[in-house]
Coordinates of C-alpha atoms in Angstrom, one line a residue:
X49 CA -5.3 224.3 89.1
X50 CA -6.4 221.1 87.5
X51 CA -5.1 217.9 89.0
X52 CA -2.7 215.9 86.7
X53 CA -0.2 213.2 87.1
X54 CA 3.4 213.7 86.2
X55 CA 5.0 210.7 84.4
X56 CA 8.7 210.1 83.7
X57 CA 9.3 208.0 80.6
X58 CA 12.5 206.6 79.0
X59 CA 13.3 205.0 75.8
X60 CA 16.2 202.9 74.6
X61 CA 18.8 203.7 72.0
X62 CA 16.9 201.5 69.6
X63 CA 14.0 204.0 69.6
X64 CA 11.7 201.6 71.3
X65 CA 8.4 203.0 72.6
X66 CA 9.0 204.9 75.8
X67 CA 8.2 203.1 79.1
X68 CA 7.1 204.7 82.3
X69 CA 9.8 204.6 85.1
X70 CA 8.1 206.9 87.7
X71 CA 4.8 208.7 88.2
X72 CA 3.9 211.4 90.7
X73 CA 0.1 211.1 91.0
X74 CA -2.0 214.2 91.5
X75 CA -2.8 212.9 94.9
X76 CA 0.9 212.9 95.9
X77 CA 1.6 209.1 95.5
X78 CA 4.9 208.2 93.9
X79 CA 5.0 204.9 92.0
X80 CA 8.1 203.4 90.4
X81 CA 7.0 200.3 88.4
X82 CA 10.6 199.3 87.6
X83 CA 12.0 199.6 91.1
X84 CA 13.8 196.4 92.2
X85 CA 11.6 194.5 94.6
X86 CA 11.3 190.8 95.5
X87 CA 9.6 188.5 98.0
X88 CA 10.4 184.9 97.8
X89 CA 9.3 181.8 99.8
X90 CA 10.8 178.4 100.4
X91 CA 8.6 176.1 98.4
X92 CA 8.6 172.8 100.4
X93 CA 11.2 170.7 102.2
X94 CA 12.9 171.8 105.4
X95 CA 16.3 173.5 105.3
X96 CA 19.3 171.7 106.7
X97 CA 21.7 173.3 109.2
X98 CA 24.7 175.2 107.8
X99 CA 23.4 176.0 104.4
X100 CA 22.4 178.9 102.2
X101 CA 18.7 179.0 101.7
X102 CA 17.1 178.9 98.3
X103 CA 13.7 180.5 98.3
X104 CA 12.4 178.8 95.2
X105 CA 9.2 180.7 94.5
X106 CA 8.9 184.4 94.1
X107 CA 5.7 186.1 95.0
X108 CA 7.0 189.2 93.3
X109 CA 10.3 189.8 91.5
X110 CA 10.3 193.2 89.8
X111 CA 13.3 193.3 87.5
X112 CA 14.1 189.6 88.0
X113 CA 17.1 190.4 90.2
X114 CA 16.3 187.6 92.7
X115 CA 17.3 184.2 91.4
X116 CA 14.9 181.4 92.5
X117 CA 17.4 178.7 91.4
X118 CA 20.2 179.7 93.8
X119 CA 18.6 182.1 96.3
X120 CA 20.7 185.1 95.4
X121 CA 19.6 188.7 94.9
X122 CA 21.9 190.8 92.8
X123 CA 21.7 194.5 93.1
X124 CA 21.0 196.0 89.6
X125 CA 22.0 199.5 90.7
X126 CA 24.0 201.0 93.6
X127 CA 21.9 202.3 96.5
X128 CA 20.3 201.5 99.8
X129 CA 18.2 198.3 100.0
X130 CA 15.8 197.2 102.7
X131 CA 15.8 193.4 103.4
X132 CA 13.5 191.2 105.5
X133 CA 13.8 187.6 106.7
X134 CA 10.7 185.9 108.1
X135 CA 10.8 182.4 109.6
X136 CA 9.4 179.9 112.1
X137 CA 11.4 177.5 114.2
X138 CA 10.8 173.8 113.7
X139 CA 10.9 170.6 115.7
X140 CA 13.6 171.5 118.2
X141 CA 13.1 173.3 121.5
X142 CA 16.7 173.1 122.7
X143 CA 18.5 175.3 120.2
X144 CA 18.7 178.8 118.9
X145 CA 17.9 179.2 115.2
X146 CA 20.0 181.9 113.4
X147 CA 19.3 183.3 109.9
X148 CA 22.1 185.6 108.6
X149 CA 21.8 188.1 105.8
X150 CA 25.0 187.7 103.8
X151 CA 26.1 190.5 101.4
X152 CA 28.8 189.1 99.0
X153 CA 28.8 186.0 101.3
X154 CA 29.8 188.1 104.4
X155 CA 27.8 188.8 107.5
X156 CA 26.3 192.2 108.0
X157 CA 26.2 194.5 111.1
X158 CA 28.7 196.5 113.1
X159 CA 30.0 193.3 114.7
X160 CA 29.3 191.2 111.6
X161 CA 26.7 189.4 113.7
X162 CA 23.3 191.0 112.8
X163 CA 20.8 188.2 112.1
X164 CA 17.3 186.9 112.8
X165 CA 17.4 184.8 116.0
X166 CA 14.7 182.5 117.2
X167 CA 15.3 181.1 120.7
X168 CA 13.2 178.0 121.2
X169 CA 13.9 177.4 124.9
X170 CA 11.2 177.9 127.4
X171 CA 8.5 178.7 124.9
X172 CA 6.0 176.0 125.9
X173 CA 5.9 174.3 122.5
X174 CA 8.4 171.5 123.2
X175 CA 9.5 169.8 119.9
X176 CA 6.8 171.5 117.9
X177 CA 6.6 174.8 115.9
X178 CA 8.1 177.9 117.5
X179 CA 7.0 181.4 117.2
X180 CA 7.0 183.3 113.9
X181 CA 9.8 185.9 113.7
X182 CA 10.8 188.7 111.4
X183 CA 14.0 190.7 111.0
X184 CA 14.8 193.7 108.8
X185 CA 18.0 195.5 107.7
X186 CA 19.0 198.4 105.6
X187 CA 22.2 198.0 103.6
X188 CA 24.0 200.1 101.0
X189 CA 25.0 197.9 98.1
X190 CA 27.1 198.5 95.0
X191 CA 25.9 197.4 91.6
X192 CA 26.3 193.6 91.3
X193 CA 26.7 193.0 95.0
X194 CA 24.7 189.9 96.2
X195 CA 22.4 189.2 99.1
X196 CA 21.3 185.8 100.4
X197 CA 20.3 184.0 103.6
X198 CA 22.4 181.5 105.5
X199 CA 20.8 179.2 108.2
X200 CA 22.7 177.8 111.1
X201 CA 21.3 176.6 114.4
X202 CA 23.4 176.5 117.6
X203 CA 23.2 172.7 117.8
X204 CA 24.3 172.3 114.1
X205 CA 21.6 169.8 113.4
X206 CA 18.1 171.4 113.6
X207 CA 16.2 172.1 110.4
X208 CA 14.3 175.3 109.4
X209 CA 10.7 174.9 108.5
X210 CA 10.2 175.0 104.7
X211 CA 6.5 174.6 104.3
X212 CA 3.7 177.0 103.6
X213 CA 4.4 180.7 103.6
X214 CA 6.3 180.8 106.9
X215 CA 9.9 181.2 105.5
X216 CA 10.4 184.3 103.3
X217 CA 13.1 186.6 102.1
X218 CA 12.3 190.0 100.7
X219 CA 14.0 193.2 99.7
X220 CA 13.6 196.4 97.7
X221 CA 15.6 199.4 96.6
X222 CA 14.9 202.4 98.9
X223 CA 17.0 204.9 97.0

């Protein structure tokens, strides 16, 4: 049998030219060029305690469902989404940094307490940068549900590091 790709195309009611929505490559790869996907980074300035984080620059934002002005991802379709938060602690060795994924402004997890935790105590880097950390979470969302990140350290005064590419928020539709 000759190898061939299988492409799925759609067109709008206005009879616009069809656009590819999914392709199964002859080698078995599946690509979905319109699948919601974003990765955003804080672009400068440190993040104050007790605030929602605005990741002001998007490395990728397929579908433009992540808003770089307010830090909110809005689900364009109901389904299971995979989210990641990446951060580094900054300039405080005596507190615990907590980064919460909020869906519709509510915490996630079985006890509503799932979050990225960076514990700076006893790490040998007193009052400097802490270790890098990552956290991931799968969450079913309905269309127009929102996701964003909230930062709160235990001492209510520490700041999250906002420079370089250390502080990122990412997500994509799994299915």
